[in-house]
Amino acid sequence: MLANRPILRLLTSPQHLWRTVSLGMKSLWLHKLRSMLTALGVVFGVASVVAMLAIGEGASYEAQEQIRKLGSQNIILESVKPPENQSGASEARSLVIEYGITAKDIQQIRGTVPGIEIVDPSRSLTETIWNLDKKAEGQIIGALPMYPEMRNRHIVDGRFFSDLELDQHLPVCAITVATQARLFPLSSPIGKSLRVRGFYYKIIGIISDENGNTDPAASGPETTAQLLIPFSTLLDQFGETFFRYKTGGFEAEKVEFHQAVIRILEADKVESRAAAIRQILSTNHKKEDWRIVVPVELLKQAERTKRIFSIVLGSIAAISLLVGGIGIMNIMLASVTERTREIGIRRALGARQTDIVVQFLIETVLLSGIGGIMGVVLGVSIPFIVSHFAGVTTVVQIWSPILAFSISVITGIAFGIYPANRAARMNPVEALRHE
Amino acid sequence: MAASAPAPIIRLVDIRKTYITGDIESHVLSGISLDIYPGEYVCIMGPSGCGKSTLLNVLGCLDQPTSGDYFLGGQNVATLNDDDLSAARNRNLGFIFQSYNLIQQLTVRENIAVPMYYGGATDEQMRTVATKLATQVGLDHRLDHKPNQLSGGQQQRVAIARALSNSPLVILADEATGNLDSKSGKEILELFDDLNRQGKTLVFVTHDERMVERCTRVIRLKDGLLDRDEPGAQSHRTQTPTAA
Ligand SMILES: Nc1ncnc2c1ncn2[C@@H]1O[C@H](COP(=O)(O)OP(=O)(O)OP(=O)(O)O)[C@@H](O)[C@H]1O
Ligand SMILES: [Mg+2]
């Protein structure tokens, strides 16, 4: 009964399956070098798929991590100095350039957009920060006590300033790890003071850098040194107008808020709220002196990019596996011709066409399957080596080797069917006469 | 004709085989009718190109006649599909070729068991039968050798054991000793004698006139036709219905 359906028999009888597989192995073993070279095509195809997926996945993971640090439920408003040609004629003549997010904007957003939690407005300016005779160019940020929480910044040491200190306009500050690395390379900064222009600030805490780094030793020169003081203190001491020295004179600018973070309470409303806020800002501002950053949108953008990347990758993978498959087909066709006699003998002794098909298909599946396994091993070790030596994040997802392996086996079957059928269709008499 | 006459294993009725190459029709078999009964040892002889191998291929269900009926074990072969033909070859026929035709990547034991493999036998059955048959043909000490490690005579013994492994109705041999020296050829022929004495039915294509001494019936072909059908020296072994 089962003998009439070789494939069914193969699937239902482990003994028979084993027999067929070991027969296939014997035939492949007869031409070790040839079999190995054929499998190599699949090895490299599968390995490149797994490795590229891991590197691509790692890159997008890194991008997503950075976006996520901005807070997925946050919307960030930033003041942008408008390009010269956009400044109105009246402003061009005035000494003070006035631009950016205003209290009126914030007020209006708070009043009209529902389900939001205000907001973390801050102002910043670039200044030289002094520790005795050591100095560093850095950013002075006037912030609210909720700043670390809103920006996903960790307290590394000490504490951030409190509501009380904000209310009393106290000259206290928190510094970032990068600032510590530059101004306090040897000793602990807590309790010491820093000077900006003529003002002194007592350091009460250390927070992580913008990129999340918490280790002063790992803080590179590209990270901006930051000094955070109560918003009220900043207003007191630097006023509403900032003067900045420029070549050939100095320029003054008036910015109410450099930045404000708005938290949207319902995660699925972030985009519609962002649209409402955009609406408000574009009616309020004639110039493009503001910018809105919606991390969720960036995340979606990153996912779109990743999808395109995956399609490109998929095509490359498909091509490399196609090449591997053609290699298999080529060898199997040669093998069928070479073994015409064997096929004739088997047919004479009672093999059905399906028996011959199964025999040759098993061989191609073994070739591609063994190639696939070796490819997966190689493909998993490449990202490992890359991240170890090049310091690039790579992410091998469980499904990627499984996918690559299955595709290699399917390729083997697809490209094995034609040679196997050709073997099975041979006329037994002619096959037996073949030299 | 006696009613108790045994049924023929093979019955050919006006078998014709015509090859068409381009515009030329060549009638290789031009109407052969023939019955072969259990226990016979039939030698088919005739000049080269007279159609002996073609006839044997038809008998072996490897080739279909252009016209005529072929009954194998009572079954009309023309009605069988490809899978049935494979099964008929597997169960009813044993093949022995001039050039042995063993499968190179398989051992002696595995080669002997190939027909059983396609017949759906278990590993256990294949092992026991192959070992038994190898002993019968005197190769029990070569069970794990590959064909290329054996002499021609030994390879042909393996082929004989293989032809026996599914206990077929009839064994077909095409110049089975053609590639062998006279000594090992003689040993093979003695093996065939033994098989026929045990009651096996054999159809043996040969050029060797000395075979007349060993067989029970001699069929001579000429130009695709049955020229003569006469008893061999061992015809006493069988009681052909015509003799009865
Ligand atoms: N496929 C084919 N196409 C055309 N002609 C063929 C084919 N096969 C065999 N023949 C012809 O049929 C004739 C008989 O061939 P066959 O092989 O049966 O002869 P034979 O009696 O076995 O000869 P030998 O003793 O030399 O083996 C030959 O003339 C051969 O040319
Ligand atoms: Mg011949």
PDB file of C-alpha atoms in Angstrom, chain A residues 163-392:
ATOM      1  CA  ASP A 163      11.076  72.646  42.824  1.00  0.00           C
ATOM      2  CA  LEU A 164      12.212  74.571  45.887  1.00  0.00           C
ATOM      3  CA  GLU A 165      15.512  75.519  44.307  1.00  0.00           C
ATOM      4  CA  LEU A 166      13.627  76.532  41.164  1.00  0.00           C
ATOM      5  CA  ASP A 167      11.240  78.733  43.135  1.00  0.00           C
ATOM      6  CA  GLN A 168      14.105  80.382  44.994  1.00  0.00           C
ATOM      7  CA  HIS A 169      16.182  80.985  41.841  1.00  0.00           C
ATOM      8  CA  LEU A 170      19.202  79.334  43.472  1.00  0.00           C
ATOM      9  CA  PRO A 171      22.604  79.138  41.769  1.00  0.00           C
ATOM     10  CA  VAL A 172      22.880  75.356  41.793  1.00  0.00           C
ATOM     11  CA  CYS A 173      23.662  73.123  38.873  1.00  0.00           C
ATOM     12  CA  ALA A 174      23.859  69.580  37.624  1.00  0.00           C
ATOM     13  CA  ILE A 175      26.560  68.745  35.135  1.00  0.00           C
ATOM     14  CA  THR A 176      26.794  66.009  32.569  1.00  0.00           C
ATOM     15  CA  VAL A 177      29.334  63.221  32.502  1.00  0.00           C
ATOM     16  CA  ALA A 178      31.120  64.928  29.603  1.00  0.00           C
ATOM     17  CA  THR A 179      31.500  68.109  31.647  1.00  0.00           C
ATOM     18  CA  GLN A 180      32.890  66.112  34.541  1.00  0.00           C
ATOM     19  CA  ALA A 181      35.358  64.403  32.231  1.00  0.00           C
ATOM     20  CA  ARG A 182      36.628  67.731  30.940  1.00  0.00           C
ATOM     21  CA  LEU A 183      36.684  69.854  34.091  1.00  0.00           C
ATOM     22  CA  PHE A 184      37.117  67.332  36.891  1.00  0.00           C
ATOM     23  CA  PRO A 185      39.326  64.615  35.437  1.00  0.00           C
ATOM     24  CA  LEU A 186      40.670  63.545  38.818  1.00  0.00           C
ATOM     25  CA  SER A 187      38.374  64.514  41.700  1.00  0.00           C
ATOM     26  CA  SER A 188      34.662  64.304  42.416  1.00  0.00           C
ATOM     27  CA  PRO A 189      32.851  67.484  41.359  1.00  0.00           C
ATOM     28  CA  ILE A 190      29.945  67.234  43.845  1.00  0.00           C
ATOM     29  CA  GLY A 191      29.947  70.250  46.181  1.00  0.00           C
ATOM     30  CA  LYS A 192      32.456  72.167  44.049  1.00  0.00           C
ATOM     31  CA  SER A 193      31.559  75.270  42.090  1.00  0.00           C
ATOM     32  CA  LEU A 194      31.742  76.244  38.420  1.00  0.00           C
ATOM     33  CA  ARG A 195      31.859  79.703  36.906  1.00  0.00           C
ATOM     34  CA  VAL A 196      30.073  80.994  33.829  1.00  0.00           C
ATOM     35  CA  ARG A 197      30.732  84.655  33.017  1.00  0.00           C
ATOM     36  CA  GLY A 198      30.632  86.174  36.478  1.00  0.00           C
ATOM     37  CA  PHE A 199      28.259  83.685  38.073  1.00  0.00           C
ATOM     38  CA  TYR A 200      29.164  80.730  40.264  1.00  0.00           C
ATOM     39  CA  TYR A 201      27.081  77.541  40.450  1.00  0.00           C
ATOM     40  CA  LYS A 202      27.358  74.854  43.084  1.00  0.00           C
ATOM     41  CA  ILE A 203      27.378  71.330  41.630  1.00  0.00           C
ATOM     42  CA  ILE A 204      24.754  69.137  43.272  1.00  0.00           C
ATOM     43  CA  GLY A 205      24.572  66.242  40.829  1.00  0.00           C
ATOM     44  CA  ILE A 206      25.858  64.534  37.718  1.00  0.00           C
ATOM     45  CA  ILE A 207      23.589  63.235  34.966  1.00  0.00           C
ATOM     46  CA  SER A 208      24.197  61.112  31.885  1.00  0.00           C
ATOM     47  CA  ASP A 209      25.153  62.629  28.546  1.00  0.00           C
ATOM     48  CA  GLU A 210      22.631  63.183  25.761  1.00  0.00           C
ATOM     49  CA  ASN A 211      23.663  59.881  24.170  1.00  0.00           C
ATOM     50  CA  GLY A 212      22.957  58.012  27.409  1.00  0.00           C
ATOM     51  CA  ASN A 213      26.603  57.577  28.373  1.00  0.00           C
ATOM     52  CA  THR A 214      27.218  57.371  32.147  1.00  0.00           C
ATOM     53  CA  ASP A 215      30.942  56.672  32.205  1.00  0.00           C
ATOM     54  CA  PRO A 216      33.273  59.727  32.208  1.00  0.00           C
ATOM     55  CA  ALA A 217      36.116  57.595  30.816  1.00  0.00           C
ATOM     56  CA  ALA A 218      33.992  56.724  27.778  1.00  0.00           C
ATOM     57  CA  SER A 219      32.925  60.293  27.061  1.00  0.00           C
ATOM     58  CA  GLY A 220      34.334  61.375  23.713  1.00  0.00           C
ATOM     59  CA  PRO A 221      35.201  64.904  22.540  1.00  0.00           C
ATOM     60  CA  GLU A 222      32.156  64.995  20.228  1.00  0.00           C
ATOM     61  CA  THR A 223      29.751  65.082  23.181  1.00  0.00           C
ATOM     62  CA  THR A 224      28.778  68.600  24.242  1.00  0.00           C
ATOM     63  CA  ALA A 225      29.556  69.540  27.813  1.00  0.00           C
ATOM     64  CA  GLN A 226      26.327  70.629  29.508  1.00  0.00           C
ATOM     65  CA  LEU A 227      25.548  72.557  32.653  1.00  0.00           C
ATOM     66  CA  LEU A 228      21.967  72.530  33.880  1.00  0.00           C
ATOM     67  CA  ILE A 229      20.628  75.254  36.145  1.00  0.00           C
ATOM     68  CA  PRO A 230      17.115  76.149  37.296  1.00  0.00           C
ATOM     69  CA  PHE A 231      15.150  77.903  34.554  1.00  0.00           C
ATOM     70  CA  SER A 232      14.404  80.810  36.893  1.00  0.00           C
ATOM     71  CA  THR A 233      18.073  81.293  37.718  1.00  0.00           C
ATOM     72  CA  LEU A 234      18.952  81.446  34.024  1.00  0.00           C
ATOM     73  CA  LEU A 235      16.311  84.116  33.397  1.00  0.00           C
ATOM     74  CA  ASP A 236      17.610  86.174  36.318  1.00  0.00           C
ATOM     75  CA  GLN A 237      21.197  86.074  35.302  1.00  0.00           C
ATOM     76  CA  PHE A 238      21.154  86.073  31.521  1.00  0.00           C
ATOM     77  CA  GLY A 239      17.902  87.928  30.961  1.00  0.00           C
ATOM     78  CA  GLU A 240      15.702  87.426  27.988  1.00  0.00           C
ATOM     79  CA  THR A 241      18.219  88.637  25.505  1.00  0.00           C
ATOM     80  CA  PHE A 242      21.429  86.870  24.783  1.00  0.00           C
ATOM     81  CA  PHE A 243      24.465  88.590  23.445  1.00  0.00           C
ATOM     82  CA  ARG A 244      26.877  86.649  21.433  1.00  0.00           C
ATOM     83  CA  TYR A 245      30.166  87.834  20.081  1.00  0.00           C
ATOM     84  CA  LYS A 246      30.532  87.501  16.398  1.00  0.00           C
ATOM     85  CA  THR A 247      33.313  88.455  14.015  1.00  0.00           C
ATOM     86  CA  GLY A 248      33.114  92.194  13.451  1.00  0.00           C
ATOM     87  CA  GLY A 249      30.896  92.963  16.400  1.00  0.00           C
ATOM     88  CA  PHE A 250      28.284  91.246  18.390  1.00  0.00           C
ATOM     89  CA  GLU A 251      24.810  90.155  17.780  1.00  0.00           C
ATOM     90  CA  ALA A 252      21.929  89.886  20.176  1.00  0.00           C
ATOM     91  CA  GLU A 253      19.101  87.492  20.013  1.00  0.00           C
ATOM     92  CA  LYS A 254      15.961  87.112  21.994  1.00  0.00           C
ATOM     93  CA  VAL A 255      14.562  83.664  22.386  1.00  0.00           C
ATOM     94  CA  GLU A 256      11.940  82.768  24.956  1.00  0.00           C
ATOM     95  CA  PHE A 257      12.339  79.007  24.831  1.00  0.00           C
ATOM     96  CA  HIS A 258      15.046  77.103  23.042  1.00  0.00           C
ATOM     97  CA  GLN A 259      13.285  73.881  23.565  1.00  0.00           C
ATOM     98  CA  ALA A 260      10.106  72.454  25.018  1.00  0.00           C
ATOM     99  CA  VAL A 261       9.109  68.859  25.482  1.00  0.00           C
ATOM    100  CA  ILE A 262       5.450  67.932  25.440  1.00  0.00           C
ATOM    101  CA  ARG A 263       4.398  64.529  26.669  1.00  0.00           C
ATOM    102  CA  ILE A 264       1.325  63.004  25.070  1.00  0.00           C
ATOM    103  CA  LEU A 265      -0.579  60.933  27.611  1.00  0.00           C
ATOM    104  CA  GLU A 266      -2.090  58.468  25.163  1.00  0.00           C
ATOM    105  CA  ALA A 267       0.542  56.708  23.096  1.00  0.00           C
ATOM    106  CA  ASP A 268      -1.670  56.174  20.066  1.00  0.00           C
ATOM    107  CA  LYS A 269      -2.564  59.886  19.818  1.00  0.00           C
ATOM    108  CA  VAL A 270       0.983  61.168  19.432  1.00  0.00           C
ATOM    109  CA  GLU A 271       0.745  61.755  15.705  1.00  0.00           C
ATOM    110  CA  SER A 272      -2.649  63.483  15.708  1.00  0.00           C
ATOM    111  CA  ARG A 273      -1.545  65.709  18.602  1.00  0.00           C
ATOM    112  CA  ALA A 274       1.626  66.528  16.717  1.00  0.00           C
ATOM    113  CA  ALA A 275      -0.485  67.595  13.752  1.00  0.00           C
ATOM    114  CA  ALA A 276      -2.563  69.885  15.977  1.00  0.00           C
ATOM    115  CA  ILE A 277       0.559  71.434  17.469  1.00  0.00           C
ATOM    116  CA  ARG A 278       2.062  71.948  14.019  1.00  0.00           C
ATOM    117  CA  GLN A 279      -1.145  73.712  13.041  1.00  0.00           C
ATOM    118  CA  ILE A 280      -0.922  76.097  15.988  1.00  0.00           C
ATOM    119  CA  LEU A 281       2.737  76.894  15.420  1.00  0.00           C
ATOM    120  CA  SER A 282       2.381  77.540  11.709  1.00  0.00           C
ATOM    121  CA  THR A 283      -0.466  79.994  12.300  1.00  0.00           C
ATOM    122  CA  ASN A 284       1.483  81.766  15.038  1.00  0.00           C
ATOM    123  CA  HIS A 285       4.788  81.999  13.180  1.00  0.00           C
ATOM    124  CA  LYS A 286       5.328  83.665   9.851  1.00  0.00           C
ATOM    125  CA  LYS A 287       8.968  82.653   9.699  1.00  0.00           C
ATOM    126  CA  GLU A 288      10.344  79.150   9.890  1.00  0.00           C
ATOM    127  CA  ASP A 289      11.895  79.773  13.263  1.00  0.00           C
ATOM    128  CA  TRP A 290      10.708  76.592  14.893  1.00  0.00           C
ATOM    129  CA  ARG A 291      11.075  72.903  14.439  1.00  0.00           C
ATOM    130  CA  ILE A 292       9.076  69.982  15.748  1.00  0.00           C
ATOM    131  CA  VAL A 293      10.644  66.603  16.381  1.00  0.00           C
ATOM    132  CA  VAL A 294       8.252  63.696  16.802  1.00  0.00           C
ATOM    133  CA  PRO A 295      10.298  60.623  17.808  1.00  0.00           C
ATOM    134  CA  VAL A 296       7.427  58.316  16.892  1.00  0.00           C
ATOM    135  CA  GLU A 297       7.437  59.689  13.371  1.00  0.00           C
ATOM    136  CA  LEU A 298      11.201  59.283  13.226  1.00  0.00           C
ATOM    137  CA  LEU A 299      10.741  55.739  14.408  1.00  0.00           C
ATOM    138  CA  LYS A 300       8.258  55.080  11.640  1.00  0.00           C
ATOM    139  CA  GLN A 301      10.622  56.682   9.176  1.00  0.00           C
ATOM    140  CA  ALA A 302      13.398  54.445  10.457  1.00  0.00           C
ATOM    141  CA  GLU A 303      11.131  51.445  10.016  1.00  0.00           C
ATOM    142  CA  ARG A 304      10.336  52.477   6.452  1.00  0.00           C
ATOM    143  CA  THR A 305      14.025  52.816   5.726  1.00  0.00           C
ATOM    144  CA  LYS A 306      14.593  49.447   7.256  1.00  0.00           C
ATOM    145  CA  ARG A 307      11.850  47.942   5.089  1.00  0.00           C
ATOM    146  CA  ILE A 308      13.486  49.301   1.933  1.00  0.00           C
ATOM    147  CA  PHE A 309      16.793  47.994   3.197  1.00  0.00           C
ATOM    148  CA  SER A 310      15.193  44.597   3.748  1.00  0.00           C
ATOM    149  CA  ILE A 311      13.799  44.551   0.213  1.00  0.00           C
ATOM    150  CA  VAL A 312      17.195  45.357  -1.262  1.00  0.00           C
ATOM    151  CA  LEU A 313      18.748  42.756   0.997  1.00  0.00           C
ATOM    152  CA  GLY A 314      16.098  40.246   0.055  1.00  0.00           C
ATOM    153  CA  SER A 315      16.812  40.765  -3.615  1.00  0.00           C
ATOM    154  CA  ILE A 316      20.529  40.273  -3.103  1.00  0.00           C
ATOM    155  CA  ALA A 317      19.796  37.167  -1.070  1.00  0.00           C
ATOM    156  CA  ALA A 318      17.444  35.886  -3.736  1.00  0.00           C
ATOM    157  CA  ILE A 319      20.064  36.419  -6.418  1.00  0.00           C
ATOM    158  CA  SER A 320      22.810  34.703  -4.464  1.00  0.00           C
ATOM    159  CA  LEU A 321      20.560  31.756  -3.696  1.00  0.00           C
ATOM    160  CA  LEU A 322      19.473  31.674  -7.323  1.00  0.00           C
ATOM    161  CA  VAL A 323      23.117  31.392  -8.310  1.00  0.00           C
ATOM    162  CA  GLY A 324      23.579  28.621  -5.755  1.00  0.00           C
ATOM    163  CA  GLY A 325      20.465  26.909  -7.086  1.00  0.00           C
ATOM    164  CA  ILE A 326      21.691  27.069 -10.664  1.00  0.00           C
ATOM    165  CA  GLY A 327      24.960  25.531  -9.504  1.00  0.00           C
ATOM    166  CA  ILE A 328      23.055  22.679  -7.901  1.00  0.00           C
ATOM    167  CA  MET A 329      20.922  22.163 -10.991  1.00  0.00           C
ATOM    168  CA  ASN A 330      23.976  22.148 -13.216  1.00  0.00           C
ATOM    169  CA  ILE A 331      25.722  19.512 -11.138  1.00  0.00           C
ATOM    170  CA  MET A 332      22.603  17.403 -10.788  1.00  0.00           C
ATOM    171  CA  LEU A 333      22.071  17.426 -14.552  1.00  0.00           C
ATOM    172  CA  ALA A 334      25.660  16.295 -15.029  1.00  0.00           C
ATOM    173  CA  SER A 335      25.177  13.675 -12.365  1.00  0.00           C
ATOM    174  CA  VAL A 336      21.988  12.385 -14.004  1.00  0.00           C
ATOM    175  CA  THR A 337      23.764  11.992 -17.337  1.00  0.00           C
ATOM    176  CA  GLU A 338      26.720  10.356 -15.684  1.00  0.00           C
ATOM    177  CA  ARG A 339      24.500   7.936 -13.808  1.00  0.00           C
ATOM    178  CA  THR A 340      22.203   7.073 -16.697  1.00  0.00           C
ATOM    179  CA  ARG A 341      23.303   3.460 -16.435  1.00  0.00           C
ATOM    180  CA  GLU A 342      22.539   3.328 -12.722  1.00  0.00           C
ATOM    181  CA  ILE A 343      19.098   4.742 -13.415  1.00  0.00           C
ATOM    182  CA  GLY A 344      18.529   2.067 -16.099  1.00  0.00           C
ATOM    183  CA  ILE A 345      19.606  -0.670 -13.686  1.00  0.00           C
ATOM    184  CA  ARG A 346      17.328   0.606 -10.953  1.00  0.00           C
ATOM    185  CA  ARG A 347      14.395   0.871 -13.341  1.00  0.00           C
ATOM    186  CA  ALA A 348      15.011  -2.677 -14.592  1.00  0.00           C
ATOM    187  CA  LEU A 349      15.076  -3.944 -11.019  1.00  0.00           C
ATOM    188  CA  GLY A 350      11.716  -2.369 -10.206  1.00  0.00           C
ATOM    189  CA  ALA A 351      12.228   1.307  -9.332  1.00  0.00           C
ATOM    190  CA  ARG A 352       9.253   3.441 -10.286  1.00  0.00           C
ATOM    191  CA  GLN A 353       9.698   6.896 -11.748  1.00  0.00           C
ATOM    192  CA  THR A 354       8.789   8.377  -8.373  1.00  0.00           C
ATOM    193  CA  ASP A 355      11.522   6.307  -6.694  1.00  0.00           C
ATOM    194  CA  ILE A 356      14.063   7.853  -9.047  1.00  0.00           C
ATOM    195  CA  VAL A 357      12.641  11.354  -8.503  1.00  0.00           C
ATOM    196  CA  VAL A 358      12.844  10.912  -4.734  1.00  0.00           C
ATOM    197  CA  GLN A 359      16.388   9.573  -4.938  1.00  0.00           C
ATOM    198  CA  PHE A 360      17.690  12.549  -6.897  1.00  0.00           C
ATOM    199  CA  LEU A 361      15.624  15.092  -4.983  1.00  0.00           C
ATOM    200  CA  ILE A 362      17.012  13.779  -1.703  1.00  0.00           C
ATOM    201  CA  GLU A 363      20.485  14.346  -3.089  1.00  0.00           C
ATOM    202  CA  THR A 364      19.801  17.947  -4.024  1.00  0.00           C
ATOM    203  CA  VAL A 365      18.083  18.601  -0.719  1.00  0.00           C
ATOM    204  CA  LEU A 366      21.070  17.111   1.095  1.00  0.00           C
ATOM    205  CA  LEU A 367      23.435  19.287  -0.933  1.00  0.00           C
ATOM    206  CA  SER A 368      21.474  22.460  -0.304  1.00  0.00           C
ATOM    207  CA  GLY A 369      20.621  21.514   3.276  1.00  0.00           C
ATOM    208  CA  ILE A 370      24.229  20.800   4.245  1.00  0.00           C
ATOM    209  CA  GLY A 371      25.258  23.977   2.412  1.00  0.00           C
ATOM    210  CA  GLY A 372      22.489  25.790   4.287  1.00  0.00           C
ATOM    211  CA  ILE A 373      23.673  24.583   7.695  1.00  0.00           C
ATOM    212  CA  MET A 374      27.269  25.542   6.959  1.00  0.00           C
ATOM    213  CA  GLY A 375      26.019  28.881   5.643  1.00  0.00           C
ATOM    214  CA  VAL A 376      24.070  29.531   8.839  1.00  0.00           C
ATOM    215  CA  VAL A 377      27.120  28.751  10.989  1.00  0.00           C
ATOM    216  CA  LEU A 378      29.283  31.059   8.887  1.00  0.00           C
ATOM    217  CA  GLY A 379      26.539  33.692   8.662  1.00  0.00           C
ATOM    218  CA  VAL A 380      26.111  33.790  12.441  1.00  0.00           C
ATOM    219  CA  SER A 381      29.840  34.037  13.109  1.00  0.00           C
ATOM    220  CA  ILE A 382      30.428  36.929  10.673  1.00  0.00           C
ATOM    221  CA  PRO A 383      28.277  39.460  12.630  1.00  0.00           C
ATOM    222  CA  PHE A 384      29.924  38.218  15.809  1.00  0.00           C
ATOM    223  CA  ILE A 385      33.359  38.929  14.369  1.00  0.00           C
ATOM    224  CA  VAL A 386      32.229  42.255  12.892  1.00  0.00           C
ATOM    225  CA  SER A 387      30.836  43.539  16.177  1.00  0.00           C
ATOM    226  CA  HIS A 388      33.864  42.299  18.050  1.00  0.00           C
ATOM    227  CA  PHE A 389      36.460  43.940  15.821  1.00  0.00           C
ATOM    228  CA  ALA A 390      34.606  46.871  14.250  1.00  0.00           C
ATOM    229  CA  GLY A 391      32.446  47.741  17.261  1.00  0.00           C
ATOM    230  CA  VAL A 392      29.295  47.771  15.150  1.00  0.00           C
TER     231      VAL A 392
END
